[in-house]
Short mmCIF file of C-alpha atoms and ligand atoms in Angstrom, two decimals:
data_model
loop_
_atom_site.label_atom_id
_atom_site.label_comp_id
_atom_site.label_asym_id
_atom_site.label_seq_id
_atom_site.Cartn_x
_atom_site.Cartn_y
_atom_site.Cartn_z
CA MET K 266 -13.89 26.50 -3.93
CA HIS K 267 -12.56 25.24 -0.59
CA ILE K 268 -15.22 24.40 1.97
CA GLU K 269 -14.38 26.73 4.87
CA LYS K 270 -17.19 25.59 7.10
CA HIS K 271 -18.51 22.06 6.65
CA PRO K 272 -22.12 21.52 7.81
CA VAL K 273 -21.22 18.35 9.76
CA LEU K 274 -17.47 18.52 10.30
CA GLY K 275 -17.11 22.27 10.92
CA ARG K 276 -13.87 24.16 10.25
CA GLN K 277 -11.26 21.61 9.38
CA LEU K 278 -8.96 23.03 6.73
CA HIS K 279 -5.41 22.43 7.99
CA THR K 280 -2.26 24.31 7.05
CA PRO K 281 -2.45 26.41 3.88
CA VAL K 282 0.26 25.71 1.31
CA THR K 283 1.09 26.96 -2.18
CA ILE K 284 1.17 24.54 -5.08
CA TYR K 285 2.15 25.30 -8.68
CA PHE K 286 0.13 24.06 -11.65
CA ASN K 287 1.73 24.89 -15.01
CA ASP K 288 4.01 27.21 -13.00
CA GLN K 289 1.09 29.29 -11.66
CA PRO K 290 0.66 29.43 -7.85
CA TYR K 291 -2.57 28.21 -6.24
CA GLN K 292 -3.68 27.85 -2.64
CA ALA K 293 -4.30 24.41 -1.14
CA TYR K 294 -4.50 22.82 2.31
CA THR K 295 -2.32 19.98 3.54
CA GLN K 296 -5.01 17.30 3.90
CA GLN K 297 -6.14 17.68 0.27
CA SER K 298 -5.22 15.49 -2.64
CA VAL K 299 -3.62 17.19 -5.63
CA ALA K 300 -6.69 16.54 -7.81
CA ALA K 301 -9.03 17.95 -5.15
CA ALA K 302 -6.88 21.03 -4.53
CA LEU K 303 -6.85 21.81 -8.25
CA MET K 304 -10.62 21.39 -8.42
CA ALA K 305 -10.97 23.90 -5.58
CA ASN K 306 -9.14 26.31 -7.89
CA GLU K 307 -11.53 25.59 -10.79
CA ILE K 308 -9.06 23.30 -12.59
CA LYS K 309 -10.88 20.13 -13.59
CA LYS K 310 -9.00 19.06 -16.67
CA LEU K 311 -5.98 17.15 -15.39
CA GLY K 312 -4.72 15.82 -18.68
CA VAL K 313 -5.74 14.09 -21.89
CA SER K 314 -6.26 10.48 -22.82
CA ARG K 315 -3.38 8.75 -24.57
CA LYS K 316 -5.14 7.50 -27.65
CA LEU K 317 -7.95 9.92 -28.49
CA VAL K 318 -6.46 12.97 -26.74
CA GLN K 319 -9.71 13.72 -24.90
CA SER K 320 -9.91 15.69 -21.64
CA ARG K 321 -9.64 13.66 -18.45
CA GLY K 322 -10.26 14.59 -14.82
CA LEU K 323 -10.92 13.09 -11.43
CA PHE K 324 -13.42 10.25 -11.73
CA CYS K 325 -13.26 7.80 -8.81
CA SER K 326 -11.04 9.63 -6.28
CA ARG K 327 -10.12 6.18 -4.96
CA GLY K 328 -7.03 5.28 -6.95
CA ARG K 329 -8.89 2.79 -9.13
CA CYS K 330 -9.66 4.41 -12.48
CA CYS K 331 -6.33 6.12 -13.33
CA SER K 332 -8.19 8.99 -15.01
CA CYS K 333 -6.29 11.52 -12.87
CA TYR K 334 -2.66 10.89 -13.90
CA MET K 335 -0.44 13.98 -13.64
CA THR K 336 3.25 14.83 -13.46
CA ILE K 337 4.06 15.73 -9.86
CA ASP K 338 7.49 16.99 -8.79
CA GLY K 339 9.11 15.54 -11.87
CA GLU K 340 7.48 12.14 -11.66
CA ASP K 341 5.18 11.13 -14.54
CA HIS K 342 1.94 9.18 -14.28
CA VAL K 343 1.17 9.81 -10.61
CA ARG K 344 -2.43 9.30 -9.47
CA SER K 345 -3.25 12.84 -8.35
CA CYS K 346 -6.31 11.74 -6.32
CA MET K 347 -4.10 9.59 -4.06
CA THR K 348 -1.27 12.10 -3.57
CA GLU K 349 -1.51 14.71 -0.83
CA VAL K 350 -0.34 18.25 -1.59
CA GLU K 351 2.93 19.57 -0.19
CA ASP K 352 4.13 23.14 -0.07
CA GLY K 353 5.88 24.17 -3.28
CA MET K 354 4.72 21.09 -5.22
CA ARG K 355 5.08 21.48 -8.99
CA ILE K 356 2.29 19.90 -10.97
CA TYR K 357 1.81 19.52 -14.72
CA PRO K 358 -1.04 17.93 -16.66
CA ASN K 359 -0.67 14.49 -18.19
CA MET K 360 -0.47 15.25 -21.92
CA ASP K 361 1.55 12.30 -23.09
CA ASP K 362 2.95 8.89 -22.36
CA PRO K 363 5.32 8.95 -19.40
CA GLU K 364 9.03 9.48 -19.95
CA VAL K 365 9.97 6.05 -18.67
CA ARG K 366 7.79 4.28 -21.21
CA ARG K 367 9.26 6.27 -24.07
CA GLU K 368 12.77 5.22 -23.03
CA ILE K 369 11.76 1.57 -23.05
CA ASP K 370 10.17 1.99 -26.48
CA GLU K 371 13.42 3.35 -27.89
CA ASP K 372 15.41 0.28 -26.80
CA MET L 16 9.29 -9.35 6.96
CA LYS L 17 7.33 -12.08 8.78
CA THR L 18 3.88 -11.82 10.36
CA ASP L 19 1.18 -14.16 11.64
CA VAL L 20 -1.68 -12.51 9.77
CA LEU L 21 -1.47 -10.25 6.73
CA ILE L 22 -4.63 -8.23 6.16
CA ILE L 23 -4.98 -6.66 2.73
CA GLY L 24 -7.22 -3.59 3.10
CA GLY L 25 -7.65 -1.41 6.20
CA GLY L 26 -11.34 -0.53 5.86
CA PRO L 27 -14.10 -1.59 8.28
CA ALA L 28 -13.82 -5.31 7.47
CA GLY L 29 -10.02 -5.38 7.58
CA LEU L 30 -9.95 -3.47 10.85
CA SER L 31 -12.50 -5.70 12.56
CA ALA L 32 -10.55 -8.78 11.39
CA ALA L 33 -7.42 -7.14 12.85
CA ILE L 34 -9.12 -6.59 16.19
CA GLU L 35 -10.30 -10.23 16.38
CA THR L 36 -6.87 -11.66 15.59
CA ALA L 37 -4.57 -9.17 17.34
CA SER L 38 -6.64 -9.18 20.55
CA ARG L 39 -5.90 -12.92 20.78
CA GLY L 40 -2.17 -12.34 20.76
CA LEU L 41 -1.43 -12.73 17.05
CA ASP L 42 0.98 -10.46 15.23
CA VAL L 43 -0.94 -8.60 12.52
CA THR L 44 0.14 -6.52 9.51
CA ILE L 45 -2.35 -4.38 7.55
CA VAL L 46 -1.53 -3.08 4.07
CA ASP L 47 -3.54 -0.20 2.63
CA GLU L 48 -2.84 2.08 -0.29
CA ALA L 49 -4.42 5.10 1.42
CA SER L 50 -2.55 7.29 3.89
CA LYS L 51 -5.04 6.54 6.66
CA LEU L 52 -6.78 3.41 7.99
CA GLY L 53 -10.57 3.30 7.92
CA GLY L 54 -11.22 3.02 4.19
CA GLN L 55 -14.30 4.73 2.84
CA LEU L 56 -15.70 5.19 6.36
CA ASN L 57 -13.44 8.23 6.70
CA GLN L 58 -15.53 10.33 4.35
CA GLN L 59 -18.95 9.07 5.37
CA THR L 60 -20.73 11.77 7.35
CA GLN L 61 -24.11 10.02 7.26
CA ALA L 62 -25.40 8.09 10.28
CA LEU L 63 -24.73 4.37 9.85
CA ARG L 64 -27.34 1.82 10.53
CA PRO L 65 -27.74 -0.88 11.40
CA LEU L 66 -24.48 -1.53 13.27
CA PRO L 67 -23.60 -4.70 15.24
CA SER L 68 -24.81 -4.68 18.85
CA VAL L 69 -21.39 -3.81 20.32
CA HIS L 70 -21.50 -0.35 18.72
CA GLU L 71 -23.69 2.62 19.60
CA PRO L 72 -25.24 4.47 16.61
CA MET L 73 -22.71 6.77 14.94
CA ARG L 74 -21.52 8.37 11.71
CA GLY L 75 -19.03 6.72 9.34
CA PHE L 76 -15.98 8.80 10.25
CA GLU L 77 -16.71 8.28 13.95
CA LEU L 78 -16.73 4.51 13.44
CA ALA L 79 -13.42 4.77 11.55
CA ASP L 80 -11.88 6.68 14.46
CA LYS L 81 -13.22 4.14 16.97
CA LEU L 82 -11.83 1.13 15.08
CA ILE L 83 -8.46 2.83 14.51
CA GLU L 84 -8.25 3.65 18.22
CA GLN L 85 -9.00 0.00 19.07
CA VAL L 86 -6.27 -1.51 16.87
CA LYS L 87 -3.73 0.90 18.37
CA GLY L 88 -3.88 -1.05 21.63
CA PHE L 89 -2.71 -4.27 19.95
CA ASN L 90 0.22 -5.69 18.04
CA VAL L 91 -0.91 -4.33 14.65
CA ARG L 92 1.57 -2.96 12.12
CA PRO L 93 -0.12 -0.71 9.54
CA LEU L 94 1.70 -0.34 6.22
CA LEU L 95 -0.01 2.78 4.83
CA ASN L 96 0.60 4.10 1.31
CA HIS L 97 1.60 0.53 0.47
CA ARG L 98 0.14 -1.86 -2.11
CA VAL L 99 0.26 -5.58 -2.78
CA VAL L 100 1.56 -6.06 -6.31
CA GLY L 101 1.81 -9.84 -6.52
CA PHE L 102 2.90 -13.02 -4.80
CA TYR L 103 6.18 -14.94 -4.74
CA ALA L 104 6.41 -18.68 -5.43
CA ASP L 105 6.74 -19.39 -1.69
CA GLY L 106 3.46 -17.58 -1.02
CA SER L 107 4.97 -14.34 0.32
CA ALA L 108 3.14 -11.19 -0.69
CA GLY L 109 5.10 -8.67 -2.74
CA ILE L 110 4.41 -5.27 -1.21
CA THR L 111 5.49 -1.92 -2.60
CA ASP L 112 5.93 1.45 -0.96
CA GLU L 113 5.83 2.86 -4.53
CA GLU L 114 9.63 2.76 -4.68
CA ASN L 115 10.77 -0.71 -3.61
CA VAL L 116 9.06 -4.09 -3.48
CA PHE L 117 9.67 -6.35 -0.50
CA PRO L 118 8.28 -9.77 0.54
CA VAL L 119 5.99 -10.30 3.53
CA LYS L 120 5.59 -13.89 4.65
CA ALA L 121 2.36 -14.49 6.55
CA LYS L 122 0.93 -17.65 8.09
CA LYS L 123 -2.57 -16.57 6.98
CA ILE L 124 -3.86 -13.86 4.68
CA ILE L 125 -7.20 -12.06 5.01
CA VAL L 126 -8.19 -10.18 1.86
CA ALA L 127 -10.56 -7.28 2.55
CA SER L 128 -9.94 -5.37 -0.66
CA GLY L 129 -13.39 -3.75 -0.79
CA ALA L 130 -15.43 -2.67 -3.79
CA ALA L 131 -15.08 -0.29 -6.72
CA GLU L 132 -17.81 1.93 -8.09
CA LYS L 133 -19.05 1.19 -11.58
CA ALA L 134 -19.62 3.77 -14.29
CA VAL L 135 -22.83 4.62 -16.17
CA ALA L 136 -21.84 5.09 -19.79
CA PHE L 137 -23.36 7.71 -22.11
CA PRO L 138 -21.77 9.72 -24.91
CA LYS L 139 -18.89 11.86 -23.47
CA TRP L 140 -19.25 10.43 -19.97
CA THR L 141 -15.48 10.75 -19.57
CA LEU L 142 -15.50 14.58 -19.51
CA PRO L 143 -13.99 16.13 -16.37
CA GLY L 144 -16.74 17.11 -13.92
CA ILE L 145 -18.41 13.72 -14.34
CA MET L 146 -17.55 11.45 -11.43
CA THR L 147 -18.85 8.69 -9.19
CA ILE L 148 -21.03 9.59 -6.21
CA GLY L 149 -18.26 8.27 -3.96
CA ALA L 150 -15.78 10.67 -5.54
CA ALA L 151 -18.09 13.64 -4.93
CA GLN L 152 -18.52 12.55 -1.31
CA THR L 153 -14.75 12.23 -0.87
CA LEU L 154 -14.16 15.71 -2.26
CA ILE L 155 -16.66 17.25 0.13
CA ASN L 156 -15.93 15.29 3.31
CA ARG L 157 -12.23 14.44 3.03
CA ASP L 158 -10.79 17.19 0.88
CA PHE L 159 -13.21 20.00 1.85
CA VAL L 160 -13.61 20.97 -1.77
CA MET L 161 -16.73 21.84 -3.76
CA PRO L 162 -16.89 19.44 -6.70
CA GLY L 163 -19.14 21.85 -8.65
CA ARG L 164 -22.00 24.33 -8.35
CA GLU L 165 -24.87 22.83 -10.33
CA ALA L 166 -25.28 19.09 -10.37
CA VAL L 167 -27.39 16.17 -11.46
CA ILE L 168 -27.30 12.71 -9.91
CA VAL L 169 -27.65 9.62 -12.07
CA GLY L 170 -29.20 6.83 -10.02
CA SER L 171 -31.35 6.71 -6.90
CA SER L 172 -29.87 4.15 -4.49
CA ASP L 173 -29.60 4.94 -0.78
CA PHE L 174 -25.98 5.97 -1.33
CA ALA L 175 -27.00 8.29 -4.20
CA MET L 176 -29.70 9.91 -2.04
CA GLU L 177 -27.28 10.43 0.85
CA THR L 178 -24.77 12.02 -1.48
CA ALA L 179 -27.44 14.27 -3.00
CA ILE L 180 -28.26 15.54 0.49
CA GLN L 181 -24.57 16.08 1.26
CA LEU L 182 -24.19 18.09 -1.96
CA MET L 183 -27.18 20.26 -1.04
CA ASP L 184 -25.88 20.78 2.49
CA VAL L 185 -22.70 22.42 1.23
CA GLY L 186 -24.67 24.65 -1.13
CA ILE L 187 -24.50 22.81 -4.43
CA ARG L 188 -27.68 23.12 -6.46
CA VAL L 189 -28.97 19.65 -7.30
CA LYS L 190 -30.99 20.20 -10.47
CA ALA L 191 -32.35 16.69 -10.99
CA ILE L 192 -32.12 13.05 -10.08
CA ILE L 193 -32.18 10.85 -13.15
CA GLU L 194 -33.30 7.24 -12.80
CA LYS L 195 -33.81 4.76 -15.61
CA GLN L 196 -36.27 2.65 -13.58
CA ASN L 197 -39.82 3.80 -12.95
CA GLY L 198 -39.29 4.69 -9.28
CA ALA L 199 -36.61 5.56 -6.71
CA LEU L 200 -34.49 2.55 -5.72
CA ALA L 201 -33.53 3.78 -2.24
CA LYS L 202 -34.80 1.63 0.63
CA GLU L 203 -34.87 4.60 3.00
CA GLN L 204 -37.78 6.47 1.51
CA GLU L 205 -37.39 9.40 3.96
CA LYS L 206 -34.35 10.53 2.02
CA VAL L 207 -36.31 10.50 -1.23
CA SER L 208 -39.07 12.57 0.34
CA GLU L 209 -36.56 14.97 1.86
CA LEU L 210 -35.14 15.65 -1.60
CA SER L 211 -38.59 16.00 -3.18
CA ARG L 212 -39.63 18.40 -0.41
CA ASN L 213 -36.63 20.52 -1.34
CA GLY L 214 -38.03 20.79 -4.85
CA ILE L 215 -35.56 18.50 -6.57
CA PRO L 216 -37.24 16.81 -9.54
CA PHE L 217 -36.90 13.03 -9.98
CA TYR L 218 -36.91 12.03 -13.64
CA PHE L 219 -37.91 8.38 -13.85
CA ASN L 220 -37.67 6.19 -16.98
CA SER L 221 -35.02 8.69 -18.05
CA PHE L 222 -31.32 8.76 -18.92
CA ILE L 223 -28.61 11.12 -20.12
CA ARG L 224 -28.56 11.15 -23.90
CA GLU L 225 -25.35 13.14 -24.18
CA ALA L 226 -22.99 15.39 -22.25
CA ARG L 227 -21.22 18.39 -23.76
CA GLY L 228 -18.46 20.77 -22.78
CA ASN L 229 -15.13 22.19 -23.83
CA GLY L 230 -12.58 20.41 -21.64
CA GLN L 231 -15.16 19.86 -18.89
CA VAL L 232 -18.86 19.12 -18.66
CA ALA L 233 -21.15 22.14 -19.13
CA GLN L 234 -24.41 20.83 -20.50
CA ILE L 235 -26.44 17.63 -20.79
CA ASP L 236 -29.44 16.39 -22.72
CA ILE L 237 -31.78 14.21 -20.69
CA GLU L 238 -34.13 11.88 -22.46
CA LEU L 239 -37.42 11.84 -20.52
CA PRO L 240 -40.25 9.48 -21.52
CA ASP L 241 -41.87 12.03 -23.85
CA GLU L 242 -39.35 14.82 -24.40
CA VAL L 243 -35.68 15.72 -24.30
CA ILE L 244 -34.59 18.52 -21.97
CA THR L 245 -31.28 20.34 -21.74
CA LEU L 246 -29.68 21.41 -18.45
CA ASN L 247 -26.55 23.43 -17.73
CA VAL L 248 -24.51 21.57 -15.12
CA ASP L 249 -20.85 21.43 -14.10
CA LEU L 250 -21.13 18.24 -12.05
CA ILE L 251 -22.62 14.85 -12.80
CA CYS L 252 -22.48 12.28 -10.03
CA MET L 253 -23.08 8.75 -11.26
CA ASP L 254 -24.20 5.81 -9.22
CA GLY L 255 -23.50 2.67 -11.22
CA GLY L 256 -23.47 0.39 -8.18
CA ARG L 257 -20.38 -1.33 -6.83
CA ALA L 258 -18.48 -4.49 -7.70
CA PRO L 259 -16.03 -6.45 -5.51
CA ILE L 260 -12.33 -5.69 -6.17
CA LEU L 261 -10.83 -9.00 -7.24
CA ASP L 262 -7.26 -8.39 -8.46
CA VAL L 263 -5.62 -10.00 -5.44
CA PHE L 264 -7.81 -13.10 -5.69
CA TYR L 265 -6.86 -13.55 -9.35
CA GLN L 266 -3.20 -13.39 -8.37
CA LEU L 267 -3.79 -15.90 -5.59
CA GLY L 268 -5.58 -18.26 -7.96
CA CYS L 269 -8.83 -18.45 -5.98
CA SER L 270 -12.04 -19.82 -7.54
CA PHE L 271 -15.02 -17.59 -8.25
CA GLY L 272 -18.77 -17.97 -8.46
CA PHE L 273 -21.37 -15.63 -9.91
CA GLN L 274 -23.85 -14.29 -7.37
CA GLU L 275 -26.01 -11.42 -8.56
CA GLU L 276 -27.08 -10.34 -5.04
CA LEU L 277 -23.46 -10.09 -3.89
CA GLY L 278 -22.43 -7.86 -6.78
CA GLY L 279 -21.48 -10.33 -9.54
CA TRP L 280 -18.34 -12.48 -9.58
CA VAL L 281 -17.21 -13.18 -6.04
CA PRO L 282 -14.49 -15.56 -4.77
CA GLN L 283 -15.90 -18.83 -3.45
CA TYR L 284 -15.78 -19.21 0.32
CA SER L 285 -17.16 -21.33 3.15
CA ASN L 286 -19.04 -20.27 6.29
CA THR L 287 -15.68 -19.63 8.00
CA PHE L 288 -14.88 -17.16 5.18
CA GLN L 289 -12.05 -19.39 4.02
CA THR L 290 -11.49 -19.47 0.25
CA ASP L 291 -10.46 -22.58 -1.68
CA ARG L 292 -6.87 -21.62 -0.89
CA GLU L 293 -6.45 -22.80 2.67
CA ASP L 294 -4.23 -19.96 3.80
CA VAL L 295 -6.49 -17.25 2.34
CA PHE L 296 -9.60 -15.80 4.00
CA ILE L 297 -11.95 -13.14 2.71
CA ALA L 298 -13.94 -10.33 4.35
CA GLY L 299 -15.99 -7.22 3.60
CA ASN L 300 -17.26 -6.03 0.23
CA ALA L 301 -14.81 -8.37 -1.51
CA ALA L 302 -17.00 -11.21 -0.19
CA GLY L 303 -20.18 -9.52 -1.49
CA ILE L 304 -21.43 -5.95 -1.52
CA SER L 305 -23.14 -5.07 1.76
CA THR L 306 -23.69 -2.24 4.23
CA GLN L 307 -21.27 -1.14 6.95
CA GLY L 308 -22.72 -3.17 9.86
CA PRO L 309 -22.60 -6.52 8.06
CA LEU L 310 -19.13 -5.65 6.69
CA LEU L 311 -17.84 -5.48 10.25
CA LEU L 312 -19.41 -8.86 11.00
CA THR L 313 -17.79 -10.57 8.00
CA GLY L 314 -14.42 -9.20 9.14
CA MET L 315 -15.05 -10.61 12.61
CA ILE L 316 -15.90 -14.06 11.22
CA ALA L 317 -12.71 -14.14 9.11
CA GLY L 318 -10.70 -12.98 12.13
CA ILE L 319 -12.16 -15.66 14.39
CA SER L 320 -11.52 -18.38 11.78
CA VAL L 321 -7.90 -17.31 11.34
CA SER L 322 -7.43 -17.23 15.13
CA GLU L 323 -8.78 -20.77 15.27
CA GLU L 324 -6.43 -22.01 12.52
CA LEU L 325 -3.46 -20.45 14.30
CA GLN L 326 -4.55 -21.99 17.60
CA ALA L 327 -5.14 -18.70 19.35
CA ILE L 328 -8.65 -19.87 20.17
CA SER L 329 -10.16 -23.36 20.59
CA PRO L 330 -12.36 -24.84 17.83
CA ALA L 331 -15.28 -25.09 20.25
CA GLU L 332 -15.05 -21.45 21.22
CA ALA L 333 -14.54 -20.40 17.60
CA ASN L 334 -17.68 -22.27 16.52
CA GLU L 335 -19.73 -20.73 19.27
CA ILE L 336 -18.65 -17.16 18.46
CA ARG L 337 -19.00 -17.72 14.72
CA ASP L 338 -22.55 -19.04 15.11
CA ALA L 339 -23.50 -15.97 17.13
CA ILE L 340 -22.03 -13.62 14.51
CA TRP L 341 -23.80 -15.47 11.68
CA LYS L 342 -27.10 -15.01 13.55
CA GLU L 343 -26.47 -11.30 13.89
CA LEU L 344 -25.53 -11.14 10.21
CA GLY L 345 -28.88 -12.73 9.39
CA LEU L 346 -30.62 -9.98 11.35
CA LEU L 347 -28.63 -6.99 10.09
CA GLU L 348 -28.03 -7.80 6.46
CA CYS L 349 -30.57 -6.84 3.86
CA LYS L 350 -32.62 -9.93 3.06
CA GLU L 351 -31.67 -10.41 -0.61
CA VAL L 352 -27.98 -10.02 0.14
CA TYR L 353 -28.11 -12.51 2.99
CA THR L 354 -30.00 -15.05 0.90
CA GLY L 355 -27.50 -14.59 -1.92
CA ARG L 356 -24.66 -15.14 0.52
CA VAL L 357 -26.16 -18.36 1.83
CA LYS L 358 -26.63 -19.61 -1.75
CA HIS L 359 -23.03 -18.66 -2.47
CA LEU L 360 -21.78 -20.74 0.48
CA GLU L 361 -23.80 -23.74 -0.68
CA ASN L 362 -22.12 -23.52 -4.07
CA PHE L 363 -18.77 -23.73 -2.33
CA THR L 364 -19.51 -26.92 -0.43
CA SER L 365 -21.65 -28.57 -3.10
CA PRO L 366 -21.22 -26.88 -6.47
CA VAL L 367 -24.30 -27.15 -8.64
CA LEU L 368 -22.48 -26.34 -11.83
CA LYS L 369 -18.88 -27.17 -12.44
CA ASP L 370 -18.22 -24.19 -14.69
CA GLN L 371 -19.08 -21.79 -11.90
CA PHE L 372 -15.42 -21.97 -11.03
CA ILE L 373 -13.55 -19.86 -13.50
CA SER L 374 -10.13 -19.79 -11.91
S1 FES B 77 -9.58 9.62 -9.95
FE1 FES B 77 -9.60 7.49 -10.27
S2 FES B 77 -7.53 6.98 -9.85
FE2 FES B 77 -7.58 9.07 -9.38
#
């Protein structure tokens, strides 16, 4: 849920935009991070861990823990808590090692 | 790129160091990986106290705005959404905009890299919906997003109590506060009473035995002293304390000392906030975990010392100002932290144990 009226800060949601998660449209606001905007739409699972394939979501929201990796506009392994939403952004969960690493492995 | 002073971290300490140096005519560059200066102050809606005497009482985000406004008047170049990724052999910092890396050569570096929150581990603590108290606060106050509907808080520090109140204020049901000690740790007892008055149970001598959920947290078992209870929750906010962020100091090859009261391993520094690398100064939570007022003061001391080294201020004047700030630090900083800091400085000038330096 988006907070329409904050008890201290009041009404502050900026411009509404549409983002796509797994090709489904969701509403977000420009000042939000991708991870936060998804959470507002009840999406908490942002991907799975590499080794044990367990669910991962936002943990620190500070860019430190790397628990929130997602694929954003074609780029793998982006920290979704540090990336602000943009209209039309296409977001996919992090289900795997990033493309770039796989290419290196093949060499 | 060349600059007189490179400040790593644009939070309260970095900004106050920038004000001290830039206001004396130095050219200053601030690097921060966030898209806005101000650091964690930006999402703090609680009233800050105590603040240094130059500031009136205010909330965190108001202080951020004030400091940002102040640096705008000076020769300060903010590099936002940028990170330091390493250092070149000639001492230049390697800075990335997430696409390219370029060198920045500075005469002096002030590292104000801040602190990171620590986790509280229990089985399945990595499930989505389980996050740090700072993350919950960011979601509410920066992103305007509800992190959940029914929550528990693990820990009872001042920060945890503030966050619990902020959760309640936006309509999240706080079902319990779980503390492994036998009483609330917060120094500001009014906050604890406010929560109790609102009917929120405090479970002391207790911990989470396990979390459960399919893809996200839905239920937890709490081990109380004489029974185990089960609660349905979709949000767990954990307060594991904070530790200084040290990556940059490792890369710079600075020495460290262990100081419990400052948050564990902390770079060694003198009373001018100079590390054992002459061109590197330290400020803020990186120099020991503290509260916002004292963080500003440590940034000011580092800024004054750098201004002195770069001859923007005379040694006599620098000493006089520094002494005054140290006195104020002694008044504002919580007693244990201040004592720990003084011990830490003594270890720098006259190390008791050689192996305290682990560089
Ligand atoms: S949630 Fe920790 S890095 Fe994004």
